[in-house]
Amino acid sequence: HQRQYFFINRLIPGPMKILAVADLHGAQYRLNLVLKNITAHHPDLVVICGDITQFGPGELATNLLNQLPVQTLAVPGNIDTFDVDQGIAASIATNLHRRQMIIQGVPFIGIGREIPPHLSDLLIDDGINEKPLKTLLKKNSVLVTHYPPFKLQDKIFLGTHGGSKELRNLIEASPPRLVLCAHIHEDPGMTGIGQTTVVNCSMGKRTEGAVIDIDDSVHIKILE
């Protein structure tokens, strides 16, 4: 696994392979699927879009995340208790919640749990200062959320939608390159809106997340 850490820590831009997953809900068998796909696809980075646990505890998040042999970014989900933030911090993963990290030339911005009102003005720590999200979000950004945008991979049943209108408005006003999200187990997959690709990487009944290759273009494979 040394090769994987070497590539993700390079300072020069280059191809990046991401394994995006979510909604483990504390299940070791789902973590085992993540480990299987790390072996199969050799990602440079794992991104976990929330609901790591089933209402905690934080120690469970630490235990699950410490099994991952690849650099990992994670945000908490809506049913991750607040001690899960400490659990992520205590692990080898990085909590991306309300933070921006630039990895291999790619800006990653995280928003865990529920999408707050006035989302565009949400303060994000860029490692130096806190800045409004709308000023940080760029056309090459990867936005990591738990909730999906409204009417974008968020179908629940009978045509109803569980996504965030605030998030939908944000990505229409300031389109990132990629939105990685989850929460709606019934609607994993990908869709495009303008310049943005939205990937619901929930580990539902049919899927095991997504493998994403980022270079000059973005190539996405939903794992079934």
Short mmCIF file of C-alpha atoms in Angstrom, two decimals:
data_model
loop_
_atom_site.label_atom_id
_atom_site.label_comp_id
_atom_site.label_asym_id
_atom_site.label_seq_id
_atom_site.Cartn_x
_atom_site.Cartn_y
_atom_site.Cartn_z
CA HIS A 1 0.00 0.00 0.00
CA GLN A 2 3.01 2.32 0.03
CA ARG A 3 2.51 3.03 -3.66
CA GLN A 4 -0.98 4.37 -2.98
CA TYR A 5 0.25 6.80 -0.34
CA PHE A 6 3.08 7.93 -2.62
CA PHE A 7 0.75 8.92 -5.43
CA ILE A 8 -1.77 10.78 -3.29
CA ASN A 9 0.94 12.85 -1.65
CA ARG A 10 2.51 14.06 -4.88
CA LEU A 11 2.47 17.82 -5.22
CA ILE A 12 2.21 17.88 -9.00
CA PRO A 13 -1.23 17.41 -10.60
CA GLY A 14 -1.88 14.10 -12.27
CA PRO A 15 -4.43 11.34 -12.68
CA MET A 16 -6.25 10.45 -9.47
CA LYS A 17 -8.40 7.42 -8.76
CA ILE A 18 -11.03 7.79 -6.03
CA LEU A 19 -13.12 5.10 -4.39
CA ALA A 20 -16.26 6.88 -3.13
CA VAL A 21 -18.52 5.07 -0.66
CA ALA A 22 -21.08 5.91 2.01
CA ASP A 23 -23.71 4.55 4.37
CA LEU A 24 -21.66 1.83 6.01
CA HIS A 25 -23.97 2.13 9.04
CA GLY A 26 -21.40 0.47 11.27
CA ALA A 27 -21.42 -2.81 9.35
CA GLN A 28 -18.16 -4.70 9.08
CA TYR A 29 -19.44 -6.57 6.02
CA ARG A 30 -19.79 -3.25 4.18
CA LEU A 31 -16.30 -2.23 5.24
CA ASN A 32 -15.12 -5.58 3.88
CA LEU A 33 -16.64 -4.65 0.51
CA VAL A 34 -14.64 -1.40 0.61
CA LEU A 35 -11.47 -3.37 1.33
CA LYS A 36 -12.27 -5.76 -1.53
CA ASN A 37 -12.67 -2.84 -3.94
CA ILE A 38 -9.47 -1.20 -2.73
CA THR A 39 -7.66 -4.42 -3.64
CA ALA A 40 -9.44 -4.64 -7.00
CA HIS A 41 -9.16 -1.01 -8.14
CA HIS A 42 -6.08 0.40 -6.32
CA PRO A 43 -7.52 3.88 -5.56
CA ASP A 44 -5.28 6.73 -4.52
CA LEU A 45 -7.95 8.07 -2.20
CA VAL A 46 -11.06 6.80 -0.42
CA VAL A 47 -13.88 9.29 0.19
CA ILE A 48 -16.66 8.38 2.66
CA CYS A 49 -19.82 10.48 2.35
CA GLY A 50 -21.28 9.94 5.80
CA ASP A 51 -23.29 7.53 7.94
CA ILE A 52 -20.16 5.67 8.93
CA THR A 53 -21.95 4.36 12.02
CA GLN A 54 -25.47 3.54 13.13
CA PHE A 55 -25.92 6.30 15.75
CA GLY A 56 -22.31 5.98 16.91
CA PRO A 57 -20.27 5.39 18.91
CA GLY A 58 -17.19 7.32 17.87
CA GLU A 59 -14.95 4.37 18.72
CA LEU A 60 -16.69 2.32 16.05
CA ALA A 61 -15.86 4.95 13.43
CA THR A 62 -12.22 4.83 14.54
CA ASN A 63 -12.16 1.03 14.31
CA LEU A 64 -13.67 0.95 10.83
CA LEU A 65 -11.57 3.77 9.40
CA ASN A 66 -8.31 2.40 10.79
CA GLN A 67 -8.75 -0.69 8.63
CA LEU A 68 -8.41 1.32 5.41
CA PRO A 69 -4.91 1.11 3.87
CA VAL A 70 -5.38 4.19 1.65
CA GLN A 71 -5.55 7.90 2.49
CA THR A 72 -9.17 8.59 3.42
CA LEU A 73 -11.40 11.65 3.67
CA ALA A 74 -14.70 11.35 5.52
CA VAL A 75 -17.66 13.47 6.52
CA PRO A 76 -20.26 12.48 9.14
CA GLY A 77 -23.80 11.65 8.09
CA ASN A 78 -27.15 12.56 9.59
CA ILE A 79 -27.22 9.53 11.91
CA ASP A 80 -23.58 9.78 12.98
CA THR A 81 -23.60 11.08 16.54
CA PHE A 82 -21.35 14.03 17.32
CA ASP A 83 -18.73 11.81 18.96
CA VAL A 84 -18.18 10.31 15.51
CA ASP A 85 -16.30 13.53 14.66
CA GLN A 86 -13.87 12.67 17.46
CA GLY A 87 -13.80 9.10 16.20
CA ILE A 88 -12.73 10.26 12.75
CA ALA A 89 -10.12 12.57 14.29
CA ALA A 90 -8.71 9.68 16.32
CA SER A 91 -8.39 7.50 13.22
CA ILE A 92 -5.97 7.58 10.31
CA ALA A 93 -8.68 9.25 8.18
CA THR A 94 -9.24 13.02 7.88
CA ASN A 95 -12.52 14.67 8.81
CA LEU A 96 -13.40 16.89 5.84
CA HIS A 97 -16.51 18.37 7.47
CA ARG A 98 -16.55 22.14 6.79
CA ARG A 99 -12.97 21.99 5.53
CA GLN A 100 -11.17 22.30 2.22
CA MET A 101 -8.14 20.16 1.41
CA ILE A 102 -6.17 20.27 -1.82
CA ILE A 103 -4.91 16.81 -2.71
CA GLN A 104 -2.81 16.26 -5.81
CA GLY A 105 -3.99 19.62 -7.14
CA VAL A 106 -7.70 18.85 -6.61
CA PRO A 107 -9.70 20.90 -4.05
CA PHE A 108 -11.99 18.76 -1.87
CA ILE A 109 -14.65 20.56 0.22
CA GLY A 110 -16.77 18.68 2.76
CA ILE A 111 -20.22 19.32 4.23
CA GLY A 112 -21.42 16.55 6.54
CA ARG A 113 -24.72 15.87 8.24
CA GLU A 114 -27.77 17.91 7.15
CA ILE A 115 -27.34 20.71 4.63
CA PRO A 116 -27.67 23.99 6.58
CA PRO A 117 -29.67 27.02 5.42
CA HIS A 118 -27.75 29.86 3.74
CA LEU A 119 -25.35 27.23 2.45
CA SER A 120 -23.42 29.55 0.15
CA ASP A 121 -22.32 31.64 3.18
CA LEU A 122 -21.26 28.61 5.25
CA LEU A 123 -17.73 29.18 6.55
CA ILE A 124 -15.19 26.61 5.38
CA ASP A 125 -11.69 26.21 6.87
CA ASP A 126 -9.21 26.23 3.99
CA GLY A 127 -6.26 25.52 6.27
CA ILE A 128 -5.42 29.20 6.70
CA ASN A 129 -8.69 31.07 7.20
CA GLU A 130 -12.40 30.44 7.25
CA LYS A 131 -14.05 31.58 4.02
CA PRO A 132 -17.62 31.46 2.69
CA LEU A 133 -18.28 28.32 0.67
CA LYS A 134 -19.38 30.34 -2.37
CA THR A 135 -15.92 31.95 -2.59
CA LEU A 136 -14.06 28.62 -2.35
CA LEU A 137 -16.15 26.54 -4.73
CA LYS A 138 -14.45 26.43 -8.14
CA LYS A 139 -15.03 24.62 -11.41
CA ASN A 140 -12.34 22.06 -10.49
CA SER A 141 -13.66 21.45 -6.94
CA VAL A 142 -14.96 18.14 -5.61
CA LEU A 143 -17.81 18.80 -3.17
CA VAL A 144 -18.30 15.99 -0.65
CA THR A 145 -21.71 15.96 1.06
CA HIS A 146 -23.96 13.49 2.80
CA TYR A 147 -27.25 14.70 1.32
CA PRO A 148 -27.67 14.81 -2.48
CA PRO A 149 -28.91 17.87 -4.35
CA PHE A 150 -32.66 18.12 -4.95
CA LYS A 151 -33.84 15.97 -7.88
CA LEU A 152 -30.33 14.66 -8.54
CA GLN A 153 -29.92 11.01 -7.47
CA ASP A 154 -32.39 11.57 -4.62
CA LYS A 155 -35.52 9.61 -5.58
CA ILE A 156 -37.14 7.90 -2.62
CA PHE A 157 -40.37 6.31 -3.87
CA LEU A 158 -43.39 7.21 -6.00
CA GLY A 159 -41.56 10.16 -7.52
CA THR A 160 -40.72 11.90 -4.24
CA HIS A 161 -37.29 13.43 -3.65
CA GLY A 162 -35.15 13.66 -0.51
CA GLY A 163 -32.38 15.95 -1.67
CA SER A 164 -31.45 19.46 -0.59
CA LYS A 165 -32.78 22.48 -2.48
CA GLU A 166 -30.08 24.65 -0.89
CA LEU A 167 -27.42 22.34 -2.33
CA ARG A 168 -29.09 22.28 -5.74
CA ASN A 169 -29.16 26.10 -5.80
CA LEU A 170 -25.50 26.27 -4.80
CA ILE A 171 -24.20 23.95 -7.51
CA GLU A 172 -26.27 25.75 -10.14
CA ALA A 173 -24.84 29.12 -9.06
CA SER A 174 -21.25 27.93 -8.48
CA PRO A 175 -20.86 24.61 -10.30
CA PRO A 176 -18.11 22.31 -9.02
CA ARG A 177 -16.65 19.59 -11.17
CA LEU A 178 -18.02 16.79 -9.04
CA VAL A 179 -20.46 16.26 -6.16
CA LEU A 180 -20.01 13.07 -4.14
CA CYS A 181 -23.06 12.36 -1.98
CA ALA A 182 -25.17 9.57 -0.48
CA HIS A 183 -28.01 9.29 2.08
CA ILE A 184 -30.69 8.14 -0.38
CA HIS A 185 -30.00 4.40 -0.51
CA GLU A 186 -32.71 3.89 -3.13
CA ASP A 187 -31.05 6.02 -5.82
CA PRO A 188 -27.32 5.28 -6.18
CA GLY A 189 -25.77 6.25 -9.48
CA MET A 190 -24.68 9.33 -11.36
CA THR A 191 -26.22 12.19 -13.30
CA GLY A 192 -25.05 15.43 -14.83
CA ILE A 193 -26.29 18.99 -14.47
CA GLY A 194 -24.47 21.63 -16.49
CA GLN A 195 -20.76 21.33 -15.80
CA THR A 196 -21.27 19.19 -12.68
CA THR A 197 -21.49 15.41 -12.26
CA VAL A 198 -23.37 14.19 -9.21
CA VAL A 199 -22.51 10.73 -7.87
CA ASN A 200 -24.63 9.07 -5.18
CA CYS A 201 -22.18 6.50 -3.85
CA SER A 202 -24.42 4.94 -1.20
CA MET A 203 -23.69 1.29 -0.51
CA GLY A 204 -27.28 0.22 -1.00
CA LYS A 205 -28.79 -3.13 -1.85
CA ARG A 206 -27.48 -3.05 -5.41
CA THR A 207 -24.24 -1.06 -5.33
CA GLU A 208 -20.87 -0.87 -3.57
CA GLY A 209 -19.95 2.75 -4.26
CA ALA A 210 -18.15 4.27 -7.25
CA VAL A 211 -14.68 4.42 -8.76
CA ILE A 212 -13.83 7.82 -10.21
CA ASP A 213 -10.81 8.68 -12.36
CA ILE A 214 -10.03 12.41 -12.42
CA ASP A 215 -7.63 13.92 -14.92
CA ASP A 216 -8.46 16.30 -17.75
CA SER A 217 -11.83 14.51 -17.77
CA VAL A 218 -13.82 12.54 -15.21
CA HIS A 219 -14.61 8.85 -15.69
CA ILE A 220 -17.05 7.19 -13.29
CA LYS A 221 -17.91 3.53 -12.74
CA ILE A 222 -20.71 2.57 -10.37
CA LEU A 223 -19.75 -0.67 -8.62
CA GLU A 224 -22.56 -3.23 -8.73
#
